[in-house]
Coordinates of C-alpha atoms and ligand atoms in Angstrom, one line a residue:
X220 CA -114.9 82.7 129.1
X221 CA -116.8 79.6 127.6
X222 CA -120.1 79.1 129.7
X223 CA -123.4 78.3 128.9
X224 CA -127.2 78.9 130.3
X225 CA -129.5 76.7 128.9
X226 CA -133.0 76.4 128.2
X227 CA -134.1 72.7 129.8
X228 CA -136.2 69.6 127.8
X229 CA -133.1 67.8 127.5
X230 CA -133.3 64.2 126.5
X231 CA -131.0 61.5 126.6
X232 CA -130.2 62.2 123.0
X233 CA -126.7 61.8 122.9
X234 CA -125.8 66.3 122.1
X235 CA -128.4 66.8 125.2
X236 CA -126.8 64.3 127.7
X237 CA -123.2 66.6 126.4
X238 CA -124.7 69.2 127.2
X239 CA -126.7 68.2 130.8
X240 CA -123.7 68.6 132.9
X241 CA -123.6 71.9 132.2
X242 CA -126.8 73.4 133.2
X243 CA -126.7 75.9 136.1
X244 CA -130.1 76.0 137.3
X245 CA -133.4 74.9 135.8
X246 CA -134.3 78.4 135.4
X247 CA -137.1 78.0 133.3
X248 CA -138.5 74.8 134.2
X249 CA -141.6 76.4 136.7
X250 CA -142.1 78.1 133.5
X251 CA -142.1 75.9 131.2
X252 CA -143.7 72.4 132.5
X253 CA -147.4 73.9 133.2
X254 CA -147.4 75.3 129.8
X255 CA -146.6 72.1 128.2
X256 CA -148.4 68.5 127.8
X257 CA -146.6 65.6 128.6
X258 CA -147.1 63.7 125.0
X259 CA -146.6 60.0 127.5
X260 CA -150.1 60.5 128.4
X261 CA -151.4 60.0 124.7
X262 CA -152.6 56.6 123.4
X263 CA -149.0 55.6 121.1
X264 CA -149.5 54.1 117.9
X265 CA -153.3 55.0 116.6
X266 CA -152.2 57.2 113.9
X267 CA -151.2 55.7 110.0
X268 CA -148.1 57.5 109.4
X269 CA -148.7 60.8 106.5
X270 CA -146.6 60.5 103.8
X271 CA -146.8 63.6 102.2
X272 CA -148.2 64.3 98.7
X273 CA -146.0 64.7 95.4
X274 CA -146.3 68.3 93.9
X275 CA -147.7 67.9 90.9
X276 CA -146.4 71.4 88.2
X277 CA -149.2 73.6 87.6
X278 CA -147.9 74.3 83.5
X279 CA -144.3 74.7 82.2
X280 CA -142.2 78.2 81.8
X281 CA -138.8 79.1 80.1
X282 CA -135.4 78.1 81.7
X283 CA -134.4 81.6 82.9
X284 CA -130.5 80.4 81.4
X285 CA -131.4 79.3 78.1
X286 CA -135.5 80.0 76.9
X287 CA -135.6 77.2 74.4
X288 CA -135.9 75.2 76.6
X289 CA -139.2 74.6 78.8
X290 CA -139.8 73.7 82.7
X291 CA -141.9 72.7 84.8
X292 CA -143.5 75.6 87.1
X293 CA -145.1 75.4 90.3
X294 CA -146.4 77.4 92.8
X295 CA -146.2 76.8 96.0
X296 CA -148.2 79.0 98.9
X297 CA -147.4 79.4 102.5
X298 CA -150.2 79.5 104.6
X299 CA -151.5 79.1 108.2
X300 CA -153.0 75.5 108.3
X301 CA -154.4 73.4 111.2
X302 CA -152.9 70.3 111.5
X303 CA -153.8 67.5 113.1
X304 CA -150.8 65.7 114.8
X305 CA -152.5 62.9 117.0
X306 CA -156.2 61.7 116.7
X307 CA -157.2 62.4 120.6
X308 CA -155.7 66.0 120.2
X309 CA -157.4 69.7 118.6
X310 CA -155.6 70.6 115.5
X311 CA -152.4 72.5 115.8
X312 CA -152.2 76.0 114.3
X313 CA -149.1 75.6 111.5
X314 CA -147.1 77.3 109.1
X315 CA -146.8 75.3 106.0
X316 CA -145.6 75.3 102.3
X317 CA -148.1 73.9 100.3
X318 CA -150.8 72.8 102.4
X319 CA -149.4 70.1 104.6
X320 CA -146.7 69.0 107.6
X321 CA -144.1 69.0 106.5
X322 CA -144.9 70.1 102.9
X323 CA -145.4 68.5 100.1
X324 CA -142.9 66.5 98.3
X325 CA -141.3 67.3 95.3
X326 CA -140.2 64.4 93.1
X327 CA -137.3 65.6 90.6
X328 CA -134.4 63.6 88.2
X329 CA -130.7 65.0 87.7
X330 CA -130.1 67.5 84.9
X331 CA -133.9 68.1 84.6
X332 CA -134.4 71.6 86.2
X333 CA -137.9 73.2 87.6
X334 CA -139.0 76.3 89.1
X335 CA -140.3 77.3 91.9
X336 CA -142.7 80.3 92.8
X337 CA -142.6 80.5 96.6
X338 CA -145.6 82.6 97.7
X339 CA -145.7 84.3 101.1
X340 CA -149.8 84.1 102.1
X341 CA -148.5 83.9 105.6
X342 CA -150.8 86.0 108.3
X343 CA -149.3 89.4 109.1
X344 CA -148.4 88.4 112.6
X345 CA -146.1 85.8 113.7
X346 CA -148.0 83.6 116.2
X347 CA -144.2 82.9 118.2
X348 CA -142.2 84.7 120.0
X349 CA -140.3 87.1 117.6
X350 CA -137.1 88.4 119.3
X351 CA -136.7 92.5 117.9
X352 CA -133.1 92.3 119.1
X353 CA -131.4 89.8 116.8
X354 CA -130.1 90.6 113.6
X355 CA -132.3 91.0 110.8
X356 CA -135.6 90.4 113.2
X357 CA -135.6 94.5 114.4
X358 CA -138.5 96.4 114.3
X359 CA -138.6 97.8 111.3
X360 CA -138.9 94.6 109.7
X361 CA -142.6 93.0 109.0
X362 CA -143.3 90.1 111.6
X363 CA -144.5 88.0 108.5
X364 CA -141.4 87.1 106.4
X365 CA -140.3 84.3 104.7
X366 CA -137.8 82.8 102.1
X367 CA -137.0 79.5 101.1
X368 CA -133.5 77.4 100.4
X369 CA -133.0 74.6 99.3
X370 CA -130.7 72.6 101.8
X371 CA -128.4 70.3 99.6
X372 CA -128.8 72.2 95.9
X373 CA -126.4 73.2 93.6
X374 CA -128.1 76.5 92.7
X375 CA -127.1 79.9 91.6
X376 CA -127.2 82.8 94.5
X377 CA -130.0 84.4 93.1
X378 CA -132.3 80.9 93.9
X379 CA -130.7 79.9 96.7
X380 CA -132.7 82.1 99.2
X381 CA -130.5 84.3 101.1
X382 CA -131.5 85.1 104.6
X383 CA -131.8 88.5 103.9
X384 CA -133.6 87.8 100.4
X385 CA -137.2 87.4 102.5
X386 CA -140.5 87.8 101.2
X387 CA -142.6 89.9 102.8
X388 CA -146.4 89.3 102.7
X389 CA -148.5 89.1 99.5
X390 CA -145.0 89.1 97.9
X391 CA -143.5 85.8 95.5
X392 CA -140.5 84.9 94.1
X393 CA -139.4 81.8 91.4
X394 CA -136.8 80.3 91.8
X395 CA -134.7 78.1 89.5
X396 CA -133.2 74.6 90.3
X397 CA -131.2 73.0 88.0
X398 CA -130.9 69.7 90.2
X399 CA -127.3 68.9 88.1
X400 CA -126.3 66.8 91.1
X401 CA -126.3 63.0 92.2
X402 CA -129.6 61.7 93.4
X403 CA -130.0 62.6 97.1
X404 CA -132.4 63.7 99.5
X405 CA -132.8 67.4 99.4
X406 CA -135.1 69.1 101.5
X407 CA -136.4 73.0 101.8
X408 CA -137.1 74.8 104.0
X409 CA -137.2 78.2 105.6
X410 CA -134.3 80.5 106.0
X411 CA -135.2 84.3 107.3
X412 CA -132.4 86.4 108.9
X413 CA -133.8 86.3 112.5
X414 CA -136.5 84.1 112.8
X415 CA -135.2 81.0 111.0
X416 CA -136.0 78.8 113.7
X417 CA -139.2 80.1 114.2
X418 CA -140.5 79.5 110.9
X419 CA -139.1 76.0 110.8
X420 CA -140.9 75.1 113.8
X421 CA -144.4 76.8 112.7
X422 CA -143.8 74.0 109.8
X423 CA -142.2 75.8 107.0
X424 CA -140.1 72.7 105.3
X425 CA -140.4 69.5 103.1
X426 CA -138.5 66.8 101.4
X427 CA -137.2 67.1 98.0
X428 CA -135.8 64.5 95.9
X429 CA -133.1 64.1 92.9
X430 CA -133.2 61.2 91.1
X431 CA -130.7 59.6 88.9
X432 CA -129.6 56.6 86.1
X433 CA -127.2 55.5 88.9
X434 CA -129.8 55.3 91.6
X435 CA -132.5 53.3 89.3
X436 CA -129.7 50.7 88.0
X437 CA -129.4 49.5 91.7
X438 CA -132.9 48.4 92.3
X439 CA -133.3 49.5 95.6
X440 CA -137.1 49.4 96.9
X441 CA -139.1 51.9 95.6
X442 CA -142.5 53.2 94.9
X443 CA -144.7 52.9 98.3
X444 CA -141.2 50.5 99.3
X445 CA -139.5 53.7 99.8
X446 CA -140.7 56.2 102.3
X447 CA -139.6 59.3 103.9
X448 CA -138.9 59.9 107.3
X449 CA -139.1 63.0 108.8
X450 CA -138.7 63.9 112.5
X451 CA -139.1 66.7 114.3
X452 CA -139.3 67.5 118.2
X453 CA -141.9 70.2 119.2
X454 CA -143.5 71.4 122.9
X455 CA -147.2 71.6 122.8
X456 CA -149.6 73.0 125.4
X457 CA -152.5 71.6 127.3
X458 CA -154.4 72.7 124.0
X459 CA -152.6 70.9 121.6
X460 CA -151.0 74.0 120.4
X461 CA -147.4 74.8 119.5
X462 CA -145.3 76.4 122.5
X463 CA -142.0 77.4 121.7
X464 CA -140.9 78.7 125.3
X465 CA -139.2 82.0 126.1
X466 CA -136.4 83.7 128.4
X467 CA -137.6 85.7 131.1
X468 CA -136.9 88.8 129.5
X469 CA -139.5 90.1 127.7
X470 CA -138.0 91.7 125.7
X471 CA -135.1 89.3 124.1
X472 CA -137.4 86.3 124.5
X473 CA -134.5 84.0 122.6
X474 CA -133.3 81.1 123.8
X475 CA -129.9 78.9 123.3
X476 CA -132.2 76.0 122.0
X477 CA -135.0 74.5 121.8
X478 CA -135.9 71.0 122.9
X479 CA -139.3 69.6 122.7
X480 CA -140.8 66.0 124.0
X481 CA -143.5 65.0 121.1
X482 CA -141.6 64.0 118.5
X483 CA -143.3 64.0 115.4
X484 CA -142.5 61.7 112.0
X485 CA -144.1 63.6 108.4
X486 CA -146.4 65.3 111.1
X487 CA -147.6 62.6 113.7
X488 CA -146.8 61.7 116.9
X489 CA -145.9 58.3 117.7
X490 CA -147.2 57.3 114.3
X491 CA -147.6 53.1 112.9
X492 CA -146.7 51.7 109.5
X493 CA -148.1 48.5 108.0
X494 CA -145.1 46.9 106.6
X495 CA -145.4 43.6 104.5
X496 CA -141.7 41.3 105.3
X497 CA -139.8 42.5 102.7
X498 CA -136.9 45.4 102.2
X499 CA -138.2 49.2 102.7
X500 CA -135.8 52.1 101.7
X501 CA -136.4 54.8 104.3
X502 CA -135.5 58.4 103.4
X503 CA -134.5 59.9 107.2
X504 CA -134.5 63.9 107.7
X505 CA -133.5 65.6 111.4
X506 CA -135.9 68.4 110.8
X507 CA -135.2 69.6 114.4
X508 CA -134.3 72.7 115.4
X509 CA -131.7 71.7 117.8
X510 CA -132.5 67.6 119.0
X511 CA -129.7 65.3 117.8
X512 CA -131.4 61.6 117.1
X513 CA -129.7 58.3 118.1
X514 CA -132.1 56.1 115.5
X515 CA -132.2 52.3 115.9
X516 CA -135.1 49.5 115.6
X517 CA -136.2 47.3 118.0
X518 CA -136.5 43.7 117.2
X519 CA -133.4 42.2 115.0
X520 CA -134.3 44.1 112.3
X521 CA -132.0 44.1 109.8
X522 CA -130.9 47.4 108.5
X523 CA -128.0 49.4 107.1
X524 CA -127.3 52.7 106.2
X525 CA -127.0 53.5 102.4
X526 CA -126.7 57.4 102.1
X527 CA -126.0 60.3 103.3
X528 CA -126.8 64.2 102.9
X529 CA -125.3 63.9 99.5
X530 CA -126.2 60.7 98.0
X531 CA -125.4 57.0 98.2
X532 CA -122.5 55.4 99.9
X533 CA -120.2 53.2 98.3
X534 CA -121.5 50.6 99.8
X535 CA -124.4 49.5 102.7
X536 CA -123.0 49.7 106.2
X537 CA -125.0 48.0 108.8
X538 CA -126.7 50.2 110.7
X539 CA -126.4 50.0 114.8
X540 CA -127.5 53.4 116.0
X541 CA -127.6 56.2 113.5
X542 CA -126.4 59.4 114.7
X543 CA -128.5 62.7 112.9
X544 CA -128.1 66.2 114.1
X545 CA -130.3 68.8 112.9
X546 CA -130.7 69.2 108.7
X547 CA -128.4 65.8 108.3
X548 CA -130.5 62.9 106.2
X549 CA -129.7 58.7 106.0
X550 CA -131.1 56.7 103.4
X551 CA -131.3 53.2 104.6
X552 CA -132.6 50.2 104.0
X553 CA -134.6 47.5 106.2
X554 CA -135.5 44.2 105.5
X555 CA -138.6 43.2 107.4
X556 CA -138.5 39.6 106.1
X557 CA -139.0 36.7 108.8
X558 CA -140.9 39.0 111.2
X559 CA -143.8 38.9 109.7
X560 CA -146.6 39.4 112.9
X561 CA -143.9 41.5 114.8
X562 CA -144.5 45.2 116.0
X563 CA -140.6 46.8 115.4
X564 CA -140.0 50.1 117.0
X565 CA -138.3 52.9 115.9
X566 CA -136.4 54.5 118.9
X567 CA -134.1 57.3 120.0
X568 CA -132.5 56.3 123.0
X569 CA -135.4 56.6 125.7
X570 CA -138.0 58.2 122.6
X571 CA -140.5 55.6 121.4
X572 CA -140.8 57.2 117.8
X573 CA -142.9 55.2 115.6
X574 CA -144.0 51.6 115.1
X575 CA -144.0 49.4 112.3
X576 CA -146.7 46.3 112.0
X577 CA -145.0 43.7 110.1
X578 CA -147.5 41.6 107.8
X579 CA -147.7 38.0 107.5
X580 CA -148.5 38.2 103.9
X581 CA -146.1 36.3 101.2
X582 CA -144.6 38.6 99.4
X583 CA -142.0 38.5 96.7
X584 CA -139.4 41.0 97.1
X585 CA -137.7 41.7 93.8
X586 CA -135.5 44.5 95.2
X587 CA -132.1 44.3 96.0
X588 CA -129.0 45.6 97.9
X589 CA -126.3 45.4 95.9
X590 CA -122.8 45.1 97.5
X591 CA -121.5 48.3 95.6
X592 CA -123.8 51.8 95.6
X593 CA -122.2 54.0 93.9
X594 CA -118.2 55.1 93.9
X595 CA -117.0 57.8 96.4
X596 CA -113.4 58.3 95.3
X597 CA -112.1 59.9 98.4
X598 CA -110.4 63.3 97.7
X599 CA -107.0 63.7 98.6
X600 CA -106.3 66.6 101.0
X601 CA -102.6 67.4 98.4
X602 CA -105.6 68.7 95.9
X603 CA -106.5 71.8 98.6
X604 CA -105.1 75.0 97.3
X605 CA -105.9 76.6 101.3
X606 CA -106.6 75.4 104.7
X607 CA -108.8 77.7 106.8
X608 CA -108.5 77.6 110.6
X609 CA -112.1 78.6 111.8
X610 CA -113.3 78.7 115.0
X611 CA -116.9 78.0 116.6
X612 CA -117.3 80.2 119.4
X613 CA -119.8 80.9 122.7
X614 CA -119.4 84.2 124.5
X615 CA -120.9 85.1 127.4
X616 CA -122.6 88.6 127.4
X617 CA -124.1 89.3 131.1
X618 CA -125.4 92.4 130.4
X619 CA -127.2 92.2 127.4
X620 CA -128.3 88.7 126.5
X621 CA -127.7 85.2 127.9
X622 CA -124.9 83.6 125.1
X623 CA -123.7 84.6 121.6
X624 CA -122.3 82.7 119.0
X625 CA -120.4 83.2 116.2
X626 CA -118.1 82.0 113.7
X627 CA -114.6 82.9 113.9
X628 CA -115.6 85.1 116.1
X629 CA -116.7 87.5 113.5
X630 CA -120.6 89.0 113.5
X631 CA -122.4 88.3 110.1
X632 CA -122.8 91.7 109.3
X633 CA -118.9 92.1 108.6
X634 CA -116.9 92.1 105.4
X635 CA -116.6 88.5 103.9
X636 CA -113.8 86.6 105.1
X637 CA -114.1 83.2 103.1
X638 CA -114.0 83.7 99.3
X639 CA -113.2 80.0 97.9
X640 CA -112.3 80.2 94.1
X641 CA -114.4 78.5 92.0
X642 CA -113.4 75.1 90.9
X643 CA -110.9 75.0 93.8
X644 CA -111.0 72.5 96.7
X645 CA -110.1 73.8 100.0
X646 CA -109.8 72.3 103.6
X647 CA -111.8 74.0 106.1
X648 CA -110.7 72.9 110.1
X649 CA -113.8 73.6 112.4
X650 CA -112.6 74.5 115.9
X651 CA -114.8 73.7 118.4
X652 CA -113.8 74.8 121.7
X653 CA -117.1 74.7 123.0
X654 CA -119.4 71.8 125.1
X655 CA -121.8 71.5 122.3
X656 CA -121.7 69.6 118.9
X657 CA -122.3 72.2 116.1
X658 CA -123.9 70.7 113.0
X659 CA -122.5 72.8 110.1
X660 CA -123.8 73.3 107.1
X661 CA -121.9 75.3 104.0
X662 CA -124.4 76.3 101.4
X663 CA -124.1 75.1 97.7
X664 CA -121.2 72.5 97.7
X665 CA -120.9 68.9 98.9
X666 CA -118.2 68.1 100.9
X667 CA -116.0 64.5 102.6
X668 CA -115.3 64.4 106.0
X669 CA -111.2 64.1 106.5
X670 CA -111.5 63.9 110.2
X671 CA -111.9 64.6 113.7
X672 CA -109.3 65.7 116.6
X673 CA -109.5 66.2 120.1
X674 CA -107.2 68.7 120.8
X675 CA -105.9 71.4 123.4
X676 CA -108.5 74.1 123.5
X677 CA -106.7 76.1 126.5
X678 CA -103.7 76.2 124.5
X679 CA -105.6 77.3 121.0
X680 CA -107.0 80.3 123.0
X681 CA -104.1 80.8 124.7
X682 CA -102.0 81.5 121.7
X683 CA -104.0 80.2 118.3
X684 CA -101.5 77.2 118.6
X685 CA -102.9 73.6 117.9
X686 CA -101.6 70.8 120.1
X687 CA -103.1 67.6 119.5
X688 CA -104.1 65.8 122.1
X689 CA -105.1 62.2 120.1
X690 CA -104.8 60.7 116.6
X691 CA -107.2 61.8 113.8
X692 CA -110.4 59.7 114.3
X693 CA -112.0 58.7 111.4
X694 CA -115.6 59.3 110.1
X695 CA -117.6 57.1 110.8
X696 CA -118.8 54.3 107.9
X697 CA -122.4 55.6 107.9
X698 CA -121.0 59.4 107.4
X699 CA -118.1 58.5 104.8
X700 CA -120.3 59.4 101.7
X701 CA -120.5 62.7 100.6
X702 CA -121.9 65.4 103.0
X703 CA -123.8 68.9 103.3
X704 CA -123.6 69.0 107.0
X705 CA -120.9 67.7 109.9
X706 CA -121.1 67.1 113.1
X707 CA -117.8 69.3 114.9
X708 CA -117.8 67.9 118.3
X709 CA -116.4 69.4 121.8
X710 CA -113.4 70.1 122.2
X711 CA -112.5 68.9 118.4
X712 CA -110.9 69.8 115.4
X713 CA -113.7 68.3 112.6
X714 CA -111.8 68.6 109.2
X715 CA -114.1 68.8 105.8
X716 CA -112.6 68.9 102.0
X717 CA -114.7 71.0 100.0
X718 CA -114.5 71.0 96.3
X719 CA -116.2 74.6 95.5
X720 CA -118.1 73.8 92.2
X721 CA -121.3 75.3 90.9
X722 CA -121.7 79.0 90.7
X723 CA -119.8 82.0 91.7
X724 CA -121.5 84.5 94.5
X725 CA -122.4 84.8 97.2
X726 CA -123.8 82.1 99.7
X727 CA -123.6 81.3 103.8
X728 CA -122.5 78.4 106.0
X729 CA -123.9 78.6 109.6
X730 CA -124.3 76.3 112.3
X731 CA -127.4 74.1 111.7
X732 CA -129.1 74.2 115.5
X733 CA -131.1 77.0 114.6
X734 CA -130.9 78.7 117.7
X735 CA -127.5 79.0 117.0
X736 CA -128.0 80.3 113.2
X737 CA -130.3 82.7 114.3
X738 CA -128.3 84.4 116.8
X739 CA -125.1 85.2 114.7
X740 CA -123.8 81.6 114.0
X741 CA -124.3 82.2 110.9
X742 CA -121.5 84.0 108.0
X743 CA -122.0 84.7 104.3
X744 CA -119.2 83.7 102.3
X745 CA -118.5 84.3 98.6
X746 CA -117.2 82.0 95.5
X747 CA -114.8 84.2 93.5
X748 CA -113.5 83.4 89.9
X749 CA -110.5 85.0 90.2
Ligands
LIG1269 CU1 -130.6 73.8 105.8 CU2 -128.7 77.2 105.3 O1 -129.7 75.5 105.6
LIG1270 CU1 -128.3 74.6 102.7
LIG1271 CU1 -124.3 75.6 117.0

């Protein structure tokens, strides 16, 4: 049986209107609403939009794979912080690595590695509502855990911060990344078995980028031209305080999602940017725990879509409304020119997001936007040595909690059941017999969209046969680069082709709403060499 109960802040964001039809009863919403501020009834626009700072090394160390060779080191606390999300409001109690929200920003090139020490300084107690009864959050654990990944990287297992690898309080680990990968837009962020989703909305998360030859023969905008961009949906209470809301069992207080209705870019609601008319590269991260954005400007703006997760496209593609689910990025570019005076929004759907003030200063814009980005030879599927058939699955469980989810309907504390060989490609088909779009996300590798199927999902449980019911559909332009995360839709068949390169071990792939990752969406799997 495939039915939901959902927790309620749906917006008109395209996964939430999905998923509207399908709500029962407003169960929590007399709950809910008095505990919450409604963020319409703040002054929009007073706030410059943060960019976050640019780590800076403390001193340089040995490369752990070959001690000639020297890196550079930093150290990077997590701490309670207050943060101040909108000038008329009390700061906001936050979680934070490094100091700020998001974090800091690390600013890296290809082939030149670094290391990390990720300190857990985090208070003993978590300050949201820690569920006992999922996996790896029971009592015996410490309420104060954390370990970081580093969404996108090619990294070896031991650096790659497994979800049961947390640090407990007081406690540090370094870790090692190579970056031997194509300039993208990587970003970290916490990953504890349990209460993933709780430390990603206290703030545990920033931007990290890769650089490259490729990317700086192109002569996109850059310096304080290119900017990231990332958004985040939160609830906060009368008090200006976080709220992440509940079930109405004490006891198993964990909900399918969680929708919020302040939106926040690099740590601001409704934030402004002072634009001069000229091209800006924005860096765009869904840093949401569950909200799927709809992006598009207001005002003719010219703009078009230039990257993805994994790096640039092989060429721009003019953007209309960019679609991002939780963890998935889009570098684009803008061109502000000939709207010098205007006041361009930044919307998702009904969401007023930011605002940009375009200048009337002259300004001589010696970037460009070249026709070609950078090749994406597309793989061909006779190069996958297996297709896997795996299924994304809700059950209903009336007795002991409200929904369950799983992959392949297997818990994560069972034996491994994917074990790609390295240097292998393989096709993975994601089933999704279910009403909600499940971003998926495969640790280490980058991957190419084949496509997506609607198909007879009666019949597949039935008797695990697929019936088609409509041709293969595409990716679309903006998503036809290479990708760490995919949408699979209802009631599709979303097919990825995943060349397994990097290092053998053992890794996860989960579902990316972290609600869902949390509560058993979530499966290690293990790159073998033989
Ligand atoms: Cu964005 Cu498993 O992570
Ligand atoms: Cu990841
Ligand atoms: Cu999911």
């Amino acid at each position: 049986m495939i039915t939901r109960r959902k927790f309620l802040r749906q917006s008109g964001a395209a996964a939430g209107a999905l998923l509207a039809s399908k709500l029962p009863a407003l169960h929590h919403t007399q709950q809910v609403k008095p505990q919450t501020m409604d963020p319409n009834t703040l002054a929009k626009f007073v706030d410059p939009l943060p960019i976050p700072p640019i780590l800076k090394p403390d001193r340089t160390e040995p490369n752990p794979e070959d001690p000639k060779v020297k890196l550079p080191y930093y150290r990077v606390a997590m701490k309670q912080i207050e943060a101040k999300v909108h000038r008329d409001l009390k700061p906001t109690k936050s979680w934070s690595c490094g100091g700020s929200l998001p974090g800091p920003t690390f600013e890296t090139r290809n082939g030149e590695g670094l290391l990390v020490e990720w300190a857990n300084e985090l208070p003993a107690e978590h300050f949201l509502p820690v569920d006992r009864h999922l996996h790896g959050a029971e009592g015996d654990k410490p309420a104060s855990r954390a370990v970081i990944h580093l969404h996108g990287a090619k990294t070896r297992p031991e650096s790659d911060g497994y979800p049961e690898s947390w640090i407990a309080q007081g406690k540090s680990v370094v870790y090692h990344y190579p970056n031997q990968q194509d300039a993208a837009m990587l970003w970290y962020h916490d990953h504890t078995m349990g209460i993933n989703r709780l430390n990603m909305y206290a703030g545990l998360f920033g931007s990290f980028f890769v650089r490259d030859k490729a990317e700086d023969s192109l002569d996109l905008p850059s310096g304080k031209y290119e900017i990231p961009l990332m958004i985040f949906d939160r609830l906060l209470t009368p008090d200006s305080q976080l709220f992440y809301p509940a079930s109405d069992k004490a006891s198993a207080p964990w909900l399918p999602e969680l929708f919020g209705d302040a939106i926040l870019v690099n740590g601001k609601l409704f934030p402004y940017l002072e634009v001069a008319p000229r091209k800006y590269r924005f860096r765009l991260l869904n840093a949401s725990n569950a909200r799927f954005y709809h992006l598009s400007f207001s005002g003719g703006v010219s703009a078009w879509n230039i990257g993805t997760d994994q790096g640039l496209l092989p060429a721009p593609v003019p953007m209309k409304a960019s679609m991002l689910a939780p963890a998935e990025r889009a570098d684009i570019v803008v061109d502000f020119a000939g709207h010098g005076g205007e006041e361009i929004l930044l919307k998702s759907d009904s969401f007023q997001i930011m605002q940009f003030r375009v200048s009337r200063e002259k300004v001589d814009d010696t970037s460009s936007l070249s026709a070609a980005l950078r090749p994406v030879p597309r793989i061909p599927e006779t190069q996958a040595v297996t297709t896997r058939l795996l299924t994304l699955d809700e059950y209903v469980n009336l007795v002991s909690e409200p929904i369950l989810l799983l992959l392949n309907a297997t818990y994560w504390h069972e034996p491994i059941t994917e074990k790609p060989k390295l240097n292998t490609t393989e096709i993975w088909s994601l089933i999704n017999p279910t009403d909600d779009a499940h971003p998926i996300h495969l640790h280490l590798v980058r991957f190419q969209i084949l496509d997506r199927r609607r198909y007879d999902v009666a019949a597949y449980m039935a008797n695990r046969q697929l019936r088609f019911l409509g041709p293969p559909v595409p990716p679309d332009p903006d998503e036809a680069g290479w990708k760490d995360t995919v949408r699979a839709n209802p009631k599709m068949v979303t097919r990825i082709i995943v060349p397994f390169e990097g290092y053998p071990g053992r890794y996860v792939w989960h579902c990316h709403i972290l609600e869902h990752e949390d509560n058993e969406m979530m499966r290690p799997y293990e790159v073998v060499t033989s």
